[in-house]
Amino acid sequence: MTLSLCSRYSPCNSVSTCRTLKAEAHINDRISFKIFLGMDIADTGPDETTICNFRNYIGSIGLGDDLFEEINKQFEQKGLIVKTGTLIDASFYQASTKPPAKGKEARDSDAAWGAKGKGKNKKYCYGYKVHRGVDQGYGIARKTEMTNATVNDHEIFDELVSGNEQGVYADKAYDGKERTEELETRGMNNKLMNRRARAKPLSKSDKARNKKLSKIRAQVESPFGIIKFKWGHNRARYLGLFRNKVHLLLIFIAYNMRRAYSLLVF
């Protein structure tokens, strides 16, 4: 199984909700899969163990990150990454297992309980968080990160900023004096929604600004919404942060490829 074949196959497998064993069967049964992978019709595809080992291998040496960046570089050359702004957001991602019963050891030692929101809108999740930075122009994901669910959204802000965008859009959770000064220093437009200070309500102009920014920022929901609800990845597939992180990266590579195809062909 060549590196080229593996690299082509891994993102495609990530789109499907089927297990790797079924994916092995698809490669051997479907001619379209073999053509895409550069295989001869008579060739036998990689087995389940090879596929799993390769996925873990590319994560261990950082090849997944290199692949993500290389593909995005090609999209940029095609004019699909416009850099007018980066839309930032984070969403819960349920663990593949149930929370451990009281006094019992967790099957997934990396998963944790997290909470978002306040009052009636407060949501809880046992598992992880998926953080992403999406290009404002055509919705290509430029940065992704995964943490356990306890990590605050704003802690991963810097990892989601590419550095060459004109501005950054994000909700109130990311707002703060230091963040505002940081964006100003870097020459980026501050498009973070204003957060209400303690005992000081937002002004009418702040509310109007938030409403305007909210409509633009809402575009960041689309990529992960497609991944979760259309592709069926509504929870983690594996145990542990490392394996799920690699899988997530491959999913976003597949999403970007699908998105680019729709923009370039239709």
PDB file of C-alpha atoms in Angstrom:
ATOM      1  CA  MET A   1       0.000   0.000   0.000  1.00  0.00           C
ATOM      2  CA  THR A   2       1.771   3.163  -1.195  1.00  0.00           C
ATOM      3  CA  LEU A   3       1.875   6.471   0.653  1.00  0.00           C
ATOM      4  CA  SER A   4      -0.002   8.100  -2.236  1.00  0.00           C
ATOM      5  CA  LEU A   5      -2.804   5.548  -2.063  1.00  0.00           C
ATOM      6  CA  CYS A   6      -3.056   5.857   1.718  1.00  0.00           C
ATOM      7  CA  SER A   7      -3.123   9.632   1.585  1.00  0.00           C
ATOM      8  CA  ARG A   8      -5.931   9.611  -0.950  1.00  0.00           C
ATOM      9  CA  TYR A   9      -7.929   6.993   0.869  1.00  0.00           C
ATOM     10  CA  SER A  10      -7.807   8.229   4.468  1.00  0.00           C
ATOM     11  CA  PRO A  11      -9.852  11.450   4.041  1.00  0.00           C
ATOM     12  CA  CYS A  12     -12.425   9.626   1.908  1.00  0.00           C
ATOM     13  CA  ASN A  13     -12.913   6.956   4.555  1.00  0.00           C
ATOM     14  CA  SER A  14     -13.475   9.714   7.106  1.00  0.00           C
ATOM     15  CA  VAL A  15     -16.529  10.997   5.233  1.00  0.00           C
ATOM     16  CA  SER A  16     -18.295   7.684   5.637  1.00  0.00           C
ATOM     17  CA  THR A  17     -19.859   6.641   8.917  1.00  0.00           C
ATOM     18  CA  CYS A  18     -19.047   3.019   8.138  1.00  0.00           C
ATOM     19  CA  ARG A  19     -16.358   1.201  10.055  1.00  0.00           C
ATOM     20  CA  THR A  20     -12.981   0.504   8.506  1.00  0.00           C
ATOM     21  CA  LEU A  21     -13.918  -3.143   7.867  1.00  0.00           C
ATOM     22  CA  LYS A  22     -16.738  -2.031   5.560  1.00  0.00           C
ATOM     23  CA  ALA A  23     -14.440   0.495   3.926  1.00  0.00           C
ATOM     24  CA  GLU A  24     -12.066  -2.346   3.059  1.00  0.00           C
ATOM     25  CA  ALA A  25     -14.926  -4.111   1.295  1.00  0.00           C
ATOM     26  CA  HIS A  26     -15.935  -0.959  -0.597  1.00  0.00           C
ATOM     27  CA  ILE A  27     -12.437  -0.566  -2.055  1.00  0.00           C
ATOM     28  CA  ASN A  28     -12.436  -4.125  -3.360  1.00  0.00           C
ATOM     29  CA  ASP A  29     -16.031  -4.056  -4.641  1.00  0.00           C
ATOM     30  CA  ARG A  30     -16.344  -0.609  -6.233  1.00  0.00           C
ATOM     31  CA  ILE A  31     -14.428   0.304  -9.376  1.00  0.00           C
ATOM     32  CA  SER A  32     -14.867   4.039  -8.735  1.00  0.00           C
ATOM     33  CA  PHE A  33     -12.955   3.683  -5.448  1.00  0.00           C
ATOM     34  CA  LYS A  34     -10.070   1.897  -7.167  1.00  0.00           C
ATOM     35  CA  ILE A  35      -9.873   4.484  -9.937  1.00  0.00           C
ATOM     36  CA  PHE A  36      -9.705   7.340  -7.431  1.00  0.00           C
ATOM     37  CA  LEU A  37      -7.036   5.535  -5.419  1.00  0.00           C
ATOM     38  CA  GLY A  38      -4.914   4.934  -8.524  1.00  0.00           C
ATOM     39  CA  MET A  39      -5.286   1.158  -8.305  1.00  0.00           C
ATOM     40  CA  ASP A  40      -5.598  -1.332 -11.129  1.00  0.00           C
ATOM     41  CA  ILE A  41      -8.981  -3.021 -11.336  1.00  0.00           C
ATOM     42  CA  ALA A  42      -7.431  -6.398 -10.445  1.00  0.00           C
ATOM     43  CA  ASP A  43      -5.574  -5.029  -7.401  1.00  0.00           C
ATOM     44  CA  THR A  44      -6.614  -6.009  -3.886  1.00  0.00           C
ATOM     45  CA  GLY A  45      -7.123  -3.089  -1.532  1.00  0.00           C
ATOM     46  CA  PRO A  46      -5.574  -2.604   1.917  1.00  0.00           C
ATOM     47  CA  ASP A  47      -7.038  -4.613   4.767  1.00  0.00           C
ATOM     48  CA  GLU A  48      -8.627  -3.199   7.905  1.00  0.00           C
ATOM     49  CA  THR A  49      -5.446  -3.404  10.002  1.00  0.00           C
ATOM     50  CA  THR A  50      -3.365  -1.580   7.395  1.00  0.00           C
ATOM     51  CA  ILE A  51      -5.912   1.217   7.159  1.00  0.00           C
ATOM     52  CA  CYS A  52      -6.055   1.682  10.943  1.00  0.00           C
ATOM     53  CA  ASN A  53      -2.280   1.536  11.312  1.00  0.00           C
ATOM     54  CA  PHE A  54      -1.766   4.118   8.589  1.00  0.00           C
ATOM     55  CA  ARG A  55      -4.288   6.503  10.113  1.00  0.00           C
ATOM     56  CA  ASN A  56      -2.472   6.323  13.445  1.00  0.00           C
ATOM     57  CA  TYR A  57       0.908   6.608  11.718  1.00  0.00           C
ATOM     58  CA  ILE A  58       0.118   9.821   9.850  1.00  0.00           C
ATOM     59  CA  GLY A  59      -1.063  11.319  13.121  1.00  0.00           C
ATOM     60  CA  SER A  60       2.073  10.311  15.011  1.00  0.00           C
ATOM     61  CA  ILE A  61       4.441  11.953  12.510  1.00  0.00           C
ATOM     62  CA  GLY A  62       2.268  14.997  11.798  1.00  0.00           C
ATOM     63  CA  LEU A  63       1.596  13.984   8.200  1.00  0.00           C
ATOM     64  CA  GLY A  64      -2.105  14.701   8.642  1.00  0.00           C
ATOM     65  CA  ASP A  65      -1.331  18.349   9.415  1.00  0.00           C
ATOM     66  CA  ASP A  66       1.027  18.554   6.432  1.00  0.00           C
ATOM     67  CA  LEU A  67      -1.624  17.057   4.167  1.00  0.00           C
ATOM     68  CA  PHE A  68      -4.239  19.516   5.451  1.00  0.00           C
ATOM     69  CA  GLU A  69      -1.935  22.492   4.828  1.00  0.00           C
ATOM     70  CA  GLU A  70      -0.822  21.286   1.385  1.00  0.00           C
ATOM     71  CA  ILE A  71      -4.379  20.783   0.152  1.00  0.00           C
ATOM     72  CA  ASN A  72      -5.411  24.200   1.484  1.00  0.00           C
ATOM     73  CA  LYS A  73      -2.406  25.747  -0.257  1.00  0.00           C
ATOM     74  CA  GLN A  74      -3.714  24.366  -3.537  1.00  0.00           C
ATOM     75  CA  PHE A  75      -7.184  25.736  -2.782  1.00  0.00           C
ATOM     76  CA  GLU A  76      -5.629  29.131  -2.118  1.00  0.00           C
ATOM     77  CA  GLN A  77      -3.933  29.025  -5.525  1.00  0.00           C
ATOM     78  CA  LYS A  78      -7.364  28.369  -7.021  1.00  0.00           C
ATOM     79  CA  GLY A  79      -8.750  31.468  -5.289  1.00  0.00           C
ATOM     80  CA  LEU A  80     -10.895  29.533  -2.804  1.00  0.00           C
ATOM     81  CA  ILE A  81      -9.278  31.059   0.303  1.00  0.00           C
ATOM     82  CA  VAL A  82      -9.789  34.821   0.157  1.00  0.00           C
ATOM     83  CA  LYS A  83      -8.538  35.837   3.653  1.00  0.00           C
ATOM     84  CA  THR A  84     -11.047  38.661   4.183  1.00  0.00           C
ATOM     85  CA  GLY A  85     -11.783  37.146   7.573  1.00  0.00           C
ATOM     86  CA  THR A  86     -11.665  34.026   9.724  1.00  0.00           C
ATOM     87  CA  LEU A  87     -14.830  32.796  11.433  1.00  0.00           C
ATOM     88  CA  ILE A  88     -14.087  31.068  14.745  1.00  0.00           C
ATOM     89  CA  ASP A  89     -16.298  28.756  16.772  1.00  0.00           C
ATOM     90  CA  ALA A  90     -16.278  25.678  19.011  1.00  0.00           C
ATOM     91  CA  SER A  91     -18.819  22.884  19.428  1.00  0.00           C
ATOM     92  CA  PHE A  92     -19.266  19.945  21.749  1.00  0.00           C
ATOM     93  CA  TYR A  93     -18.450  16.486  20.408  1.00  0.00           C
ATOM     94  CA  GLN A  94     -19.792  13.566  22.424  1.00  0.00           C
ATOM     95  CA  ALA A  95     -17.424  10.809  23.471  1.00  0.00           C
ATOM     96  CA  SER A  96     -17.817   7.385  21.891  1.00  0.00           C
ATOM     97  CA  THR A  97     -18.674   5.932  25.304  1.00  0.00           C
ATOM     98  CA  LYS A  98     -21.108   6.807  28.057  1.00  0.00           C
ATOM     99  CA  PRO A  99     -19.864   8.703  31.142  1.00  0.00           C
ATOM    100  CA  PRO A 100     -18.519   6.342  33.812  1.00  0.00           C
ATOM    101  CA  ALA A 101     -20.799   5.437  36.684  1.00  0.00           C
ATOM    102  CA  LYS A 102     -19.876   6.839  40.077  1.00  0.00           C
ATOM    103  CA  GLY A 103     -16.784   5.103  41.399  1.00  0.00           C
ATOM    104  CA  LYS A 104     -16.064   3.418  38.068  1.00  0.00           C
ATOM    105  CA  GLU A 105     -13.046   4.051  35.850  1.00  0.00           C
ATOM    106  CA  ALA A 106     -13.722   5.845  32.561  1.00  0.00           C
ATOM    107  CA  ARG A 107     -13.201   3.851  29.364  1.00  0.00           C
ATOM    108  CA  ASP A 108     -12.025   7.034  27.658  1.00  0.00           C
ATOM    109  CA  SER A 109      -9.530   8.677  29.997  1.00  0.00           C
ATOM    110  CA  ASP A 110      -9.296  11.827  27.827  1.00  0.00           C
ATOM    111  CA  ALA A 111     -13.016  12.598  27.690  1.00  0.00           C
ATOM    112  CA  ALA A 112     -14.459  15.005  30.263  1.00  0.00           C
ATOM    113  CA  TRP A 113     -17.615  16.878  31.208  1.00  0.00           C
ATOM    114  CA  GLY A 114     -17.997  20.403  29.837  1.00  0.00           C
ATOM    115  CA  ALA A 115     -20.643  23.128  29.947  1.00  0.00           C
ATOM    116  CA  LYS A 116     -21.535  26.066  27.696  1.00  0.00           C
ATOM    117  CA  GLY A 117     -24.030  28.887  28.073  1.00  0.00           C
ATOM    118  CA  LYS A 118     -25.960  30.224  31.033  1.00  0.00           C
ATOM    119  CA  GLY A 119     -29.304  29.644  32.710  1.00  0.00           C
ATOM    120  CA  LYS A 120     -31.880  27.828  30.587  1.00  0.00           C
ATOM    121  CA  ASN A 121     -29.511  27.831  27.609  1.00  0.00           C
ATOM    122  CA  LYS A 122     -26.751  25.983  29.450  1.00  0.00           C
ATOM    123  CA  LYS A 123     -25.661  22.783  27.718  1.00  0.00           C
ATOM    124  CA  TYR A 124     -23.581  19.906  29.035  1.00  0.00           C
ATOM    125  CA  CYS A 125     -21.513  17.340  27.188  1.00  0.00           C
ATOM    126  CA  TYR A 126     -19.297  14.425  28.098  1.00  0.00           C
ATOM    127  CA  GLY A 127     -16.494  14.186  25.601  1.00  0.00           C
ATOM    128  CA  TYR A 128     -14.640  16.757  23.553  1.00  0.00           C
ATOM    129  CA  LYS A 129     -14.780  20.117  21.822  1.00  0.00           C
ATOM    130  CA  VAL A 130     -14.133  20.744  18.147  1.00  0.00           C
ATOM    131  CA  HIS A 131     -12.610  24.178  17.466  1.00  0.00           C
ATOM    132  CA  ARG A 132     -12.315  25.556  13.945  1.00  0.00           C
ATOM    133  CA  GLY A 133     -11.330  28.644  11.990  1.00  0.00           C
ATOM    134  CA  VAL A 134     -13.217  28.938   8.696  1.00  0.00           C
ATOM    135  CA  ASP A 135     -12.427  31.288   5.811  1.00  0.00           C
ATOM    136  CA  GLN A 136     -15.165  33.882   5.441  1.00  0.00           C
ATOM    137  CA  GLY A 137     -15.160  33.818   1.650  1.00  0.00           C
ATOM    138  CA  TYR A 138     -16.050  30.274   0.582  1.00  0.00           C
ATOM    139  CA  GLY A 139     -16.241  28.374   3.853  1.00  0.00           C
ATOM    140  CA  ILE A 140     -12.985  26.427   3.618  1.00  0.00           C
ATOM    141  CA  ALA A 141     -11.750  25.303   7.056  1.00  0.00           C
ATOM    142  CA  ARG A 142      -8.255  26.772   7.550  1.00  0.00           C
ATOM    143  CA  LYS A 143      -7.558  25.619  11.123  1.00  0.00           C
ATOM    144  CA  THR A 144      -8.972  22.871  13.332  1.00  0.00           C
ATOM    145  CA  GLU A 145      -8.281  21.700  16.866  1.00  0.00           C
ATOM    146  CA  MET A 146      -9.777  19.232  19.321  1.00  0.00           C
ATOM    147  CA  THR A 147      -9.653  19.373  23.119  1.00  0.00           C
ATOM    148  CA  ASN A 148     -11.560  17.744  25.928  1.00  0.00           C
ATOM    149  CA  ALA A 149     -14.880  19.399  26.742  1.00  0.00           C
ATOM    150  CA  THR A 150     -13.609  21.300  29.803  1.00  0.00           C
ATOM    151  CA  VAL A 151     -11.352  23.648  27.812  1.00  0.00           C
ATOM    152  CA  ASN A 152     -12.810  27.141  27.424  1.00  0.00           C
ATOM    153  CA  ASP A 153     -13.433  28.267  23.863  1.00  0.00           C
ATOM    154  CA  HIS A 154     -11.264  31.386  24.142  1.00  0.00           C
ATOM    155  CA  GLU A 155      -8.190  29.377  25.181  1.00  0.00           C
ATOM    156  CA  ILE A 156      -7.805  27.990  21.652  1.00  0.00           C
ATOM    157  CA  PHE A 157      -8.242  31.330  19.859  1.00  0.00           C
ATOM    158  CA  ASP A 158      -4.608  31.757  18.781  1.00  0.00           C
ATOM    159  CA  GLU A 159      -4.443  28.261  17.276  1.00  0.00           C
ATOM    160  CA  LEU A 160      -7.356  29.114  14.962  1.00  0.00           C
ATOM    161  CA  VAL A 161      -5.981  32.372  13.567  1.00  0.00           C
ATOM    162  CA  SER A 162      -3.906  31.883  10.401  1.00  0.00           C
ATOM    163  CA  GLY A 163      -2.178  35.268  10.635  1.00  0.00           C
ATOM    164  CA  ASN A 164      -2.779  36.556   7.114  1.00  0.00           C
ATOM    165  CA  GLU A 165      -6.508  37.263   7.316  1.00  0.00           C
ATOM    166  CA  GLN A 166      -7.865  40.814   7.430  1.00  0.00           C
ATOM    167  CA  GLY A 167     -10.122  40.238  10.423  1.00  0.00           C
ATOM    168  CA  VAL A 168     -11.445  37.696  12.916  1.00  0.00           C
ATOM    169  CA  TYR A 169     -15.106  36.969  13.709  1.00  0.00           C
ATOM    170  CA  ALA A 170     -16.165  35.163  16.880  1.00  0.00           C
ATOM    171  CA  ASP A 171     -18.912  35.184  19.504  1.00  0.00           C
ATOM    172  CA  LYS A 172     -18.880  36.844  22.933  1.00  0.00           C
ATOM    173  CA  ALA A 173     -16.929  34.024  24.561  1.00  0.00           C
ATOM    174  CA  TYR A 174     -13.775  35.242  22.800  1.00  0.00           C
ATOM    175  CA  ASP A 175     -14.169  38.953  23.607  1.00  0.00           C
ATOM    176  CA  GLY A 176     -11.805  40.697  26.022  1.00  0.00           C
ATOM    177  CA  LYS A 177      -9.469  43.642  26.379  1.00  0.00           C
ATOM    178  CA  GLU A 178      -6.309  41.607  25.787  1.00  0.00           C
ATOM    179  CA  ARG A 179      -7.799  39.967  22.707  1.00  0.00           C
ATOM    180  CA  THR A 180      -8.831  43.339  21.283  1.00  0.00           C
ATOM    181  CA  GLU A 181      -5.337  44.737  21.810  1.00  0.00           C
ATOM    182  CA  GLU A 182      -3.774  41.626  20.287  1.00  0.00           C
ATOM    183  CA  LEU A 183      -5.816  41.944  17.088  1.00  0.00           C
ATOM    184  CA  GLU A 184      -4.998  45.639  16.865  1.00  0.00           C
ATOM    185  CA  THR A 185      -1.280  44.923  17.248  1.00  0.00           C
ATOM    186  CA  ARG A 186      -1.440  42.327  14.480  1.00  0.00           C
ATOM    187  CA  GLY A 187      -3.251  44.745  12.174  1.00  0.00           C
ATOM    188  CA  MET A 188      -6.451  42.690  12.043  1.00  0.00           C
ATOM    189  CA  ASN A 189     -10.008  43.986  12.173  1.00  0.00           C
ATOM    190  CA  ASN A 190     -11.688  43.145  15.461  1.00  0.00           C
ATOM    191  CA  LYS A 191     -14.975  41.466  14.577  1.00  0.00           C
ATOM    192  CA  LEU A 192     -15.539  39.824  17.966  1.00  0.00           C
ATOM    193  CA  MET A 193     -19.041  40.257  19.347  1.00  0.00           C
ATOM    194  CA  ASN A 194     -19.162  42.544  22.384  1.00  0.00           C
ATOM    195  CA  ARG A 195     -19.608  40.877  25.751  1.00  0.00           C
ATOM    196  CA  ARG A 196     -21.577  42.606  28.440  1.00  0.00           C
ATOM    197  CA  ALA A 197     -19.435  43.803  31.337  1.00  0.00           C
ATOM    198  CA  ARG A 198     -20.569  43.077  34.876  1.00  0.00           C
ATOM    199  CA  ALA A 199     -23.355  45.491  35.941  1.00  0.00           C
ATOM    200  CA  LYS A 200     -23.036  47.357  32.640  1.00  0.00           C
ATOM    201  CA  PRO A 201     -25.544  46.575  29.873  1.00  0.00           C
ATOM    202  CA  LEU A 202     -24.577  46.810  26.226  1.00  0.00           C
ATOM    203  CA  SER A 203     -25.338  50.064  24.443  1.00  0.00           C
ATOM    204  CA  LYS A 204     -27.715  50.202  21.472  1.00  0.00           C
ATOM    205  CA  SER A 205     -24.769  50.535  19.115  1.00  0.00           C
ATOM    206  CA  ASP A 206     -23.097  47.474  20.672  1.00  0.00           C
ATOM    207  CA  LYS A 207     -26.295  45.449  20.271  1.00  0.00           C
ATOM    208  CA  ALA A 208     -26.653  46.563  16.660  1.00  0.00           C
ATOM    209  CA  ARG A 209     -23.020  45.635  16.007  1.00  0.00           C
ATOM    210  CA  ASN A 210     -23.481  42.212  17.581  1.00  0.00           C
ATOM    211  CA  LYS A 211     -26.561  41.550  15.462  1.00  0.00           C
ATOM    212  CA  LYS A 212     -24.695  42.434  12.289  1.00  0.00           C
ATOM    213  CA  LEU A 213     -21.659  40.331  13.205  1.00  0.00           C
ATOM    214  CA  SER A 214     -23.841  37.409  14.263  1.00  0.00           C
ATOM    215  CA  LYS A 215     -25.270  37.072  10.749  1.00  0.00           C
ATOM    216  CA  ILE A 216     -21.779  36.913   9.252  1.00  0.00           C
ATOM    217  CA  ARG A 217     -20.382  34.641  11.957  1.00  0.00           C
ATOM    218  CA  ALA A 218     -23.251  32.172  11.499  1.00  0.00           C
ATOM    219  CA  GLN A 219     -21.509  30.866   8.367  1.00  0.00           C
ATOM    220  CA  VAL A 220     -19.016  29.068  10.617  1.00  0.00           C
ATOM    221  CA  GLU A 221     -21.755  26.609  11.623  1.00  0.00           C
ATOM    222  CA  SER A 222     -22.097  25.165   8.116  1.00  0.00           C
ATOM    223  CA  PRO A 223     -18.963  22.963   7.850  1.00  0.00           C
ATOM    224  CA  PHE A 224     -19.399  21.189  11.178  1.00  0.00           C
ATOM    225  CA  GLY A 225     -23.161  21.017  10.665  1.00  0.00           C
ATOM    226  CA  ILE A 226     -22.609  19.081   7.438  1.00  0.00           C
ATOM    227  CA  ILE A 227     -20.041  16.839   9.116  1.00  0.00           C
ATOM    228  CA  LYS A 228     -22.348  16.054  12.044  1.00  0.00           C
ATOM    229  CA  PHE A 229     -25.804  15.869  10.528  1.00  0.00           C
ATOM    230  CA  LYS A 230     -25.286  15.051   6.841  1.00  0.00           C
ATOM    231  CA  TRP A 231     -22.281  12.780   7.192  1.00  0.00           C
ATOM    232  CA  GLY A 232     -23.367  11.326  10.527  1.00  0.00           C
ATOM    233  CA  HIS A 233     -20.305  12.213  12.616  1.00  0.00           C
ATOM    234  CA  ASN A 234     -22.326  13.443  15.585  1.00  0.00           C
ATOM    235  CA  ARG A 235     -19.993  11.914  18.154  1.00  0.00           C
ATOM    236  CA  ALA A 236     -16.407  10.712  18.488  1.00  0.00           C
ATOM    237  CA  ARG A 237     -15.659   7.344  16.920  1.00  0.00           C
ATOM    238  CA  TYR A 238     -12.619   6.284  18.947  1.00  0.00           C
ATOM    239  CA  LEU A 239     -11.270   6.223  22.491  1.00  0.00           C
ATOM    240  CA  GLY A 240      -8.728   8.907  23.358  1.00  0.00           C
ATOM    241  CA  LEU A 241      -7.941  12.416  22.189  1.00  0.00           C
ATOM    242  CA  PHE A 242      -5.105  11.449  19.830  1.00  0.00           C
ATOM    243  CA  ARG A 243      -7.047   9.035  17.625  1.00  0.00           C
ATOM    244  CA  ASN A 244     -10.103  11.285  17.494  1.00  0.00           C
ATOM    245  CA  LYS A 245      -7.932  14.292  16.668  1.00  0.00           C
ATOM    246  CA  VAL A 246      -6.399  12.525  13.667  1.00  0.00           C
ATOM    247  CA  HIS A 247      -9.819  11.363  12.533  1.00  0.00           C
ATOM    248  CA  LEU A 248     -11.233  14.888  12.853  1.00  0.00           C
ATOM    249  CA  LEU A 249      -8.424  16.332  10.751  1.00  0.00           C
ATOM    250  CA  LEU A 250      -9.107  13.808   7.993  1.00  0.00           C
ATOM    251  CA  ILE A 251     -12.818  14.624   8.149  1.00  0.00           C
ATOM    252  CA  PHE A 252     -12.097  18.321   7.641  1.00  0.00           C
ATOM    253  CA  ILE A 253      -9.752  17.522   4.745  1.00  0.00           C
ATOM    254  CA  ALA A 254     -12.609  15.582   3.163  1.00  0.00           C
ATOM    255  CA  TYR A 255     -15.026  18.447   3.844  1.00  0.00           C
ATOM    256  CA  ASN A 256     -12.694  20.980   2.221  1.00  0.00           C
ATOM    257  CA  MET A 257     -12.262  18.733  -0.811  1.00  0.00           C
ATOM    258  CA  ARG A 258     -16.028  18.359  -1.180  1.00  0.00           C
ATOM    259  CA  ARG A 259     -16.522  22.097  -0.745  1.00  0.00           C
ATOM    260  CA  ALA A 260     -13.826  22.947  -3.285  1.00  0.00           C
ATOM    261  CA  TYR A 261     -15.298  20.505  -5.787  1.00  0.00           C
ATOM    262  CA  SER A 262     -18.732  22.111  -5.495  1.00  0.00           C
ATOM    263  CA  LEU A 263     -17.222  25.562  -6.056  1.00  0.00           C
ATOM    264  CA  LEU A 264     -14.991  24.642  -8.986  1.00  0.00           C
ATOM    265  CA  VAL A 265     -17.322  22.305 -10.871  1.00  0.00           C
ATOM    266  CA  PHE A 266     -20.827  23.718 -10.398  1.00  0.00           C
TER     267      PHE A 266
END
